[in-house]
Tab-separated table of N, CA and C in Angstrom:
chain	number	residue	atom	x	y	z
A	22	UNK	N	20.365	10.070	19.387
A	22	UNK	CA	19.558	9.320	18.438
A	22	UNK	C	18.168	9.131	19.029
A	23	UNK	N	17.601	9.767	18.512
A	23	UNK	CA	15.665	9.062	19.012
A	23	UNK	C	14.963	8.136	18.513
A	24	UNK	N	14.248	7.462	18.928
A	24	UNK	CA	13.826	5.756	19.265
A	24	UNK	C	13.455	5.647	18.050
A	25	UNK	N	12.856	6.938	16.590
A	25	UNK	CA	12.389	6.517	15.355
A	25	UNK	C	14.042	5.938	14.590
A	26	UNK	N	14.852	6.921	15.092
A	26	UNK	CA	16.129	6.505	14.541
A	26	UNK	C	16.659	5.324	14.819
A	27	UNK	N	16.582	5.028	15.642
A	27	UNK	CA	16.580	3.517	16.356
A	27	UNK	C	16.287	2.707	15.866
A	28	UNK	N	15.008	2.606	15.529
A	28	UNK	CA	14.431	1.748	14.965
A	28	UNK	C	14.768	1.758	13.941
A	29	UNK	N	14.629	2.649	12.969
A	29	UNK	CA	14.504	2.571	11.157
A	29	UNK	C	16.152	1.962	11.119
A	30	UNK	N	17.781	1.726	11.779
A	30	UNK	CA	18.571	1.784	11.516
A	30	UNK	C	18.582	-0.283	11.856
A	31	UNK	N	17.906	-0.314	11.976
A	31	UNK	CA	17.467	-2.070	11.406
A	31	UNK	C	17.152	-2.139	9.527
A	32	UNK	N	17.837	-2.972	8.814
A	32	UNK	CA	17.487	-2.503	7.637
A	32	UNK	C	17.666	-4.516	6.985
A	33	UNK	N	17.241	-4.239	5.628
A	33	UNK	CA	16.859	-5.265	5.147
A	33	UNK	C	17.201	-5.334	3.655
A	34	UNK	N	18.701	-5.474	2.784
A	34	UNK	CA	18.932	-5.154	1.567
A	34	UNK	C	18.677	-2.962	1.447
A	35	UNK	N	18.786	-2.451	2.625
A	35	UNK	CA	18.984	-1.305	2.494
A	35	UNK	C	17.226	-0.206	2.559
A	36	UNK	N	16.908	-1.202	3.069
A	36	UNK	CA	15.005	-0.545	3.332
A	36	UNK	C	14.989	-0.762	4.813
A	37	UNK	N	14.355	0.115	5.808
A	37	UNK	CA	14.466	0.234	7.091
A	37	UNK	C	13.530	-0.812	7.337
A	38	UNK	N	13.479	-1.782	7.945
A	38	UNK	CA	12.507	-2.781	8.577
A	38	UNK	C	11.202	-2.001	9.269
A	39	UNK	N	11.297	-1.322	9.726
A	39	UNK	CA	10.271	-0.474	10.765
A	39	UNK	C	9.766	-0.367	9.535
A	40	UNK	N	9.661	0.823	8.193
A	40	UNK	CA	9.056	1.538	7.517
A	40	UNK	C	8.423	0.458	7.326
A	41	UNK	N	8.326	-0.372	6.496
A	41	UNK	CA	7.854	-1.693	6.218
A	41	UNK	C	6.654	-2.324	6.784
A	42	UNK	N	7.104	-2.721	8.533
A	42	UNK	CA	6.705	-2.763	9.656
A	42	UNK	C	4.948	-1.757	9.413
A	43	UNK	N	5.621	-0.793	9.842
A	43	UNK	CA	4.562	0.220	10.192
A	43	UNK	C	3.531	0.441	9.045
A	44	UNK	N	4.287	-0.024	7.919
A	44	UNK	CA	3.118	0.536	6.719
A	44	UNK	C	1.920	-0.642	6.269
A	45	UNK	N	2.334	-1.608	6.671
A	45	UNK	CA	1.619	-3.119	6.583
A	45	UNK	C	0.771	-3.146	7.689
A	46	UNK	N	0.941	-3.079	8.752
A	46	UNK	CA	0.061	-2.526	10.126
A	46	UNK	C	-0.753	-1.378	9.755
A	47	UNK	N	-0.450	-0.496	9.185
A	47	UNK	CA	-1.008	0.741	9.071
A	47	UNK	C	-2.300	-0.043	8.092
A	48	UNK	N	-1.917	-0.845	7.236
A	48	UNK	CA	-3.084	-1.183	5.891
A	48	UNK	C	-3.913	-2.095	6.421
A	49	UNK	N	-3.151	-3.132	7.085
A	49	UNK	CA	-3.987	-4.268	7.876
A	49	UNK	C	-5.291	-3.371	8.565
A	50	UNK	N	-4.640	-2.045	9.356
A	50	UNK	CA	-5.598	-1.458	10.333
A	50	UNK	C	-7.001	-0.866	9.814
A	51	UNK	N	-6.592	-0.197	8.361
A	51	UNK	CA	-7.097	0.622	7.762
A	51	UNK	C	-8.262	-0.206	6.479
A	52	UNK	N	-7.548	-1.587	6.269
A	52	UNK	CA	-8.383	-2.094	4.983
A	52	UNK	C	-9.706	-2.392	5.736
A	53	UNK	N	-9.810	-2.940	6.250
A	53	UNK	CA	-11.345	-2.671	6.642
A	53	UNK	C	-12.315	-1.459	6.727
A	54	UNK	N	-11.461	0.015	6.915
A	54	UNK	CA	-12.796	1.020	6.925
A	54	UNK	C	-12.570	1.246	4.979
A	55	UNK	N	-11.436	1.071	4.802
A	55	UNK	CA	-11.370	1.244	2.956
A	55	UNK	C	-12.135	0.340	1.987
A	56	UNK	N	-12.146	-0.714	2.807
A	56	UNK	CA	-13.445	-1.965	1.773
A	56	UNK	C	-14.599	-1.477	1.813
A	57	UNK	N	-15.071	-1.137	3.694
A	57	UNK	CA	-16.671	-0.437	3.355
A	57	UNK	C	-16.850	0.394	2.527
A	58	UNK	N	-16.106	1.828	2.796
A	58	UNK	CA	-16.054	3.052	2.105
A	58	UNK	C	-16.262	2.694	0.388
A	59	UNK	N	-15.776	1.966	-0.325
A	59	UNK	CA	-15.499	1.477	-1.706
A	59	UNK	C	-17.001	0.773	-1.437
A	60	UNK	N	-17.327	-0.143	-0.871
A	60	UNK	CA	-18.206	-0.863	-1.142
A	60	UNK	C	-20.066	-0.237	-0.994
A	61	UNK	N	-19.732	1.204	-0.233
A	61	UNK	CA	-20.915	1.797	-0.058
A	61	UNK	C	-20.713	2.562	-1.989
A	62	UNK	N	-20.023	2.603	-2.731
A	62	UNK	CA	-19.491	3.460	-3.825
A	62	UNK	C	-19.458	2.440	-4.881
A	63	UNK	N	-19.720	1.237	-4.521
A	63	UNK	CA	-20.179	0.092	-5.433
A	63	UNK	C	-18.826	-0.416	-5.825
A	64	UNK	N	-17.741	-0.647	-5.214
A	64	UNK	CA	-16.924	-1.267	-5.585
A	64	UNK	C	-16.112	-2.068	-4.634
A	65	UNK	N	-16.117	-3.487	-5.289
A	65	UNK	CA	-15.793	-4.787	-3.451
A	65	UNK	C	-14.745	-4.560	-3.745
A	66	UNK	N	-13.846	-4.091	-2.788
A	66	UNK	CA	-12.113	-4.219	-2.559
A	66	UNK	C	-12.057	-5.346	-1.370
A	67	UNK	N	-11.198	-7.043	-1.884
A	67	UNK	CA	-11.403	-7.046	-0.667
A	67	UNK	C	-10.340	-7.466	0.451
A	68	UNK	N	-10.775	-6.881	1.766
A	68	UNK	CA	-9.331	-6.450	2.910
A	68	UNK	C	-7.978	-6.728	2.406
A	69	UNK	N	-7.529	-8.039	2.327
A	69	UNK	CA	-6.421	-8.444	1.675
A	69	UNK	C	-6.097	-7.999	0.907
A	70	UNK	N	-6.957	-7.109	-0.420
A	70	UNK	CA	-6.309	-6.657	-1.038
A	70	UNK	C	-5.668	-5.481	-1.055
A	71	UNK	N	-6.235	-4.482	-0.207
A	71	UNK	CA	-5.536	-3.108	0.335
A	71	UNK	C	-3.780	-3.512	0.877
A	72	UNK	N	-3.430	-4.348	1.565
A	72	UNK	CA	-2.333	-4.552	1.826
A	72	UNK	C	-1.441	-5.230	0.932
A	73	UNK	N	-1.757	-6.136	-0.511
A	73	UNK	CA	-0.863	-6.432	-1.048
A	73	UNK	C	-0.972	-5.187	-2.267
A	74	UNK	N	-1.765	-4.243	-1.938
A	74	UNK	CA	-1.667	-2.795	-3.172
A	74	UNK	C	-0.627	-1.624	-2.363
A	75	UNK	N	-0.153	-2.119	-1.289
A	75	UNK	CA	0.089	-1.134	-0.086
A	75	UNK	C	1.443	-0.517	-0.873
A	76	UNK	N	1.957	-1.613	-1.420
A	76	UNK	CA	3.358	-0.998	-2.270
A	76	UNK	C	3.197	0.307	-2.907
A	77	UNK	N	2.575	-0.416	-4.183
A	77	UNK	CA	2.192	0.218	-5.509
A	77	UNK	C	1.265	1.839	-4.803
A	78	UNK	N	0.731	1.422	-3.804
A	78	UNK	CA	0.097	3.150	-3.422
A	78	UNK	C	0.888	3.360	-2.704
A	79	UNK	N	2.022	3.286	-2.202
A	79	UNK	CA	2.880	3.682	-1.367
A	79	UNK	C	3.978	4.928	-2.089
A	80	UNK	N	4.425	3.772	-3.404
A	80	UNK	CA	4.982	4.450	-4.369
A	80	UNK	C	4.292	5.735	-5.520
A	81	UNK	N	2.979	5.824	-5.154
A	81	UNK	CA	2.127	6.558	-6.152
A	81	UNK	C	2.081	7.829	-4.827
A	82	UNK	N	1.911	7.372	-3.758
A	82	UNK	CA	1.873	8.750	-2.746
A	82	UNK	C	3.013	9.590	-2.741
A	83	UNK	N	4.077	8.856	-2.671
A	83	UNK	CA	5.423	9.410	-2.431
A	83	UNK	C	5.756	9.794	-3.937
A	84	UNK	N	5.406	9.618	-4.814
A	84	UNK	CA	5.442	10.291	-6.319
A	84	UNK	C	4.842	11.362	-6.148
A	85	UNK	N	3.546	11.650	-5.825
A	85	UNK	CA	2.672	12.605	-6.133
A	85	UNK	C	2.990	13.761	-5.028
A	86	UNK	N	3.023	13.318	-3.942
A	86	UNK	CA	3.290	14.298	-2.876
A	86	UNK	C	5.477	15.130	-3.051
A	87	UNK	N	6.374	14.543	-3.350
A	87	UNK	CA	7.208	14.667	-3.888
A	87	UNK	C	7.981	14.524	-3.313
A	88	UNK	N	7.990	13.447	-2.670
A	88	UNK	CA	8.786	12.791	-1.615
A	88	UNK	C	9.245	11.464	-1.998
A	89	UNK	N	10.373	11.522	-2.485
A	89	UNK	CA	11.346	10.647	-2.987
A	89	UNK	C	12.070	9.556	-1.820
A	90	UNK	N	11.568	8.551	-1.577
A	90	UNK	CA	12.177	7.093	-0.915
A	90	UNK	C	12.977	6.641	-1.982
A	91	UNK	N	13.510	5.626	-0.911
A	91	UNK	CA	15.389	4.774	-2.070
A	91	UNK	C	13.808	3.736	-2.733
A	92	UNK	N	12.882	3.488	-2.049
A	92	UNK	CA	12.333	2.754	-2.994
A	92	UNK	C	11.691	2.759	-3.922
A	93	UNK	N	10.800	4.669	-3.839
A	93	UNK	CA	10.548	5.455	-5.054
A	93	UNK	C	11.688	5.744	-6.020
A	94	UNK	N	12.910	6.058	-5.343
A	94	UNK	CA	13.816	6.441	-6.569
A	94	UNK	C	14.269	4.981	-7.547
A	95	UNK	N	13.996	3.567	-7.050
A	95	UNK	CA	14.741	2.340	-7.432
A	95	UNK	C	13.227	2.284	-8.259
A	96	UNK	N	12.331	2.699	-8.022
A	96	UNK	CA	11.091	2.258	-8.665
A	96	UNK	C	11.467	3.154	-10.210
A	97	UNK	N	11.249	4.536	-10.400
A	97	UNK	CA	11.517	5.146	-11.022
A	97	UNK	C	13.033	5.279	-12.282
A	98	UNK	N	13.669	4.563	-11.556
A	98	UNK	CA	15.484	4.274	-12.180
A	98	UNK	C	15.104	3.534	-13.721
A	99	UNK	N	15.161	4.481	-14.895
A	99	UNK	CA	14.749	3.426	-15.762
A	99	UNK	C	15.928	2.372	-16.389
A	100	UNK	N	17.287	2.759	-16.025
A	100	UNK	CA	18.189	1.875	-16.180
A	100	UNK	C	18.451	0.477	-15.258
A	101	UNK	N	17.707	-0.108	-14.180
A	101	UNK	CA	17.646	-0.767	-12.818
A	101	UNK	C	16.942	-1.083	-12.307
A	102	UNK	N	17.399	-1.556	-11.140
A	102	UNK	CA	16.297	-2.030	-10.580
A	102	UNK	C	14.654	-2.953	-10.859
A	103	UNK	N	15.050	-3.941	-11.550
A	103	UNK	CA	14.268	-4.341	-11.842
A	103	UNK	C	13.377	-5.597	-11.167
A	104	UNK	N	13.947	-5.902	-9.960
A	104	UNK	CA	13.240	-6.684	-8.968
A	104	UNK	C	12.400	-5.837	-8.527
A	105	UNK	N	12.659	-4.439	-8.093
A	105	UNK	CA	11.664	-3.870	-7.535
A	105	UNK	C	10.714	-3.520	-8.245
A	106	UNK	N	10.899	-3.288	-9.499
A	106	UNK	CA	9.878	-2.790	-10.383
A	106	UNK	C	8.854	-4.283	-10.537
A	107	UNK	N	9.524	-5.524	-10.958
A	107	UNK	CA	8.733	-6.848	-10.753
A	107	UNK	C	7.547	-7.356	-9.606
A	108	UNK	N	8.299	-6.711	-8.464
A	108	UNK	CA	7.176	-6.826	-7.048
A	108	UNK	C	6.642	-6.131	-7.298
A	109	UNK	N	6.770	-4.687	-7.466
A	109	UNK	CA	5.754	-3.707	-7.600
A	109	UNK	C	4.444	-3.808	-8.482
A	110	UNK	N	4.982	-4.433	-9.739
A	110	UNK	CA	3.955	-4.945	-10.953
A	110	UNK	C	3.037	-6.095	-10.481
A	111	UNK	N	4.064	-7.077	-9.127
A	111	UNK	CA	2.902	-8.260	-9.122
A	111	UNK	C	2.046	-8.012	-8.204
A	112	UNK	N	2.740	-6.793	-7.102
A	112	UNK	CA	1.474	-6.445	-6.326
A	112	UNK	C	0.131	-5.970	-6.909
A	113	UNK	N	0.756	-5.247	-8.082
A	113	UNK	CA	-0.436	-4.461	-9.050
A	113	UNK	C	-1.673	-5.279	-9.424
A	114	UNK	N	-0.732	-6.466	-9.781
A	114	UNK	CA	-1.718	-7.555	-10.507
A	114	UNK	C	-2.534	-8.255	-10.119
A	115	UNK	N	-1.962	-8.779	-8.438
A	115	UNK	CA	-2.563	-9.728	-7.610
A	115	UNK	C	-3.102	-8.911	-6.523
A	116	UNK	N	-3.070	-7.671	-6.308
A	116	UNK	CA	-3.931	-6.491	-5.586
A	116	UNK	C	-5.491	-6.335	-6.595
A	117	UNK	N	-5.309	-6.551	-7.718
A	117	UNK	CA	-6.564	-5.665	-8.798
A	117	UNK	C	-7.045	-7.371	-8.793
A	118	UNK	N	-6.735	-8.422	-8.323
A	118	UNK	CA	-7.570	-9.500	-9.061
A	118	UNK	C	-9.064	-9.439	-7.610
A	119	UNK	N	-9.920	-9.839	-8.085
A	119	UNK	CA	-11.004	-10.196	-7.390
A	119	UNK	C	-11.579	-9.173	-6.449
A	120	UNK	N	-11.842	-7.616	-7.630
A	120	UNK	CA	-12.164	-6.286	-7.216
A	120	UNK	C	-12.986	-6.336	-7.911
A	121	UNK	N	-14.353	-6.006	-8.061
A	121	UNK	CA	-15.629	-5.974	-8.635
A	121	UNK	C	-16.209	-4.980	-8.083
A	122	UNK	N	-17.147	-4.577	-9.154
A	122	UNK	CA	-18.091	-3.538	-9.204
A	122	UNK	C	-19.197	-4.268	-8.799
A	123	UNK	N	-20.127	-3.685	-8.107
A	123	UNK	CA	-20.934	-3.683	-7.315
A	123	UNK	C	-22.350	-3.137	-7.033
A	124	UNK	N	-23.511	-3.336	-7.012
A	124	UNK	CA	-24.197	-2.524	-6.309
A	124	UNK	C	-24.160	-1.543	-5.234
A	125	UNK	N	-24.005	-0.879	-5.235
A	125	UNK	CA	-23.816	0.299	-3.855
A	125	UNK	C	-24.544	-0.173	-2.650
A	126	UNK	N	-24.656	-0.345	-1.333
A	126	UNK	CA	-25.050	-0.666	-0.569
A	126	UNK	C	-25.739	1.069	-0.119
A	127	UNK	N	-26.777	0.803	0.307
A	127	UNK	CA	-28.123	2.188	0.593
A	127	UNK	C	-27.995	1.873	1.900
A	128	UNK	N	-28.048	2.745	2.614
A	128	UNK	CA	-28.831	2.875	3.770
A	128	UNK	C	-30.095	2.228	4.115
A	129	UNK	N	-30.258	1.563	5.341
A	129	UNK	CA	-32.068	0.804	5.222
A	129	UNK	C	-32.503	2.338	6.145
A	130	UNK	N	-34.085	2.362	5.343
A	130	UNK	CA	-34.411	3.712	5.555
A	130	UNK	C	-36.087	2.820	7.088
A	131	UNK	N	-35.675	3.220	7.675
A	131	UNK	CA	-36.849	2.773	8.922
A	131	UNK	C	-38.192	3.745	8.540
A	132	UNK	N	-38.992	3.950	8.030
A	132	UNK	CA	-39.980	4.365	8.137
A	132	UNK	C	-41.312	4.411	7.272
């Protein structure tokens, strides 16, 4: 067994704790260069909100790329699962609140 196996075999209602783990760290790490990036493009994302959207794009990556998780397939189940589909919707909701359009931030030009 290798140490990823290890780890992921900690689980939580049947979702590996690590995946979880790692993907919330991963957004925490990342929402800061993703707010600038948006905000040079005129649109305030802000930090906090990259991580409570972390779901909902989690589930849109693993859709698109075609890589099916128990939590993409419970997302997708149109007979079920409907707690997950509920978090997923409130991340949606309370991820998109207090995202505004913006002026683009320019470069200051020295000369």
């Amino acid at each position: 067994m290798t140490s990823i196996e290890y780890l992921r075999q900690f689980r939580l209602g049947g979702y590996a704790l690590f995946d979880f783990t790692l993907a919330f760290l991963g957004a925490i790490l990342v929402a800061p260069i993703l707010s600038w990036l948006f905000k040079k493009i005129g649109i305030l994302i802000p930090k906090k909100n990259w991580v409570i959207l972390m779901l909902p794009i989690s589930v849109l990556v693993h859709i698109l790329v075609g890589k099916i998780t128990p939590l993409t397939e419970y997302f997708l189940d149109p007979n079920g699962h409907y707690l997950v589909k509920l978090i997923v919707l409130i991340c949606c909701v309370l991820g998109g609140m207090n995202i505004k359009r913006i002026t683009p931030t320019k470069r200051l030009s020295h000369g």
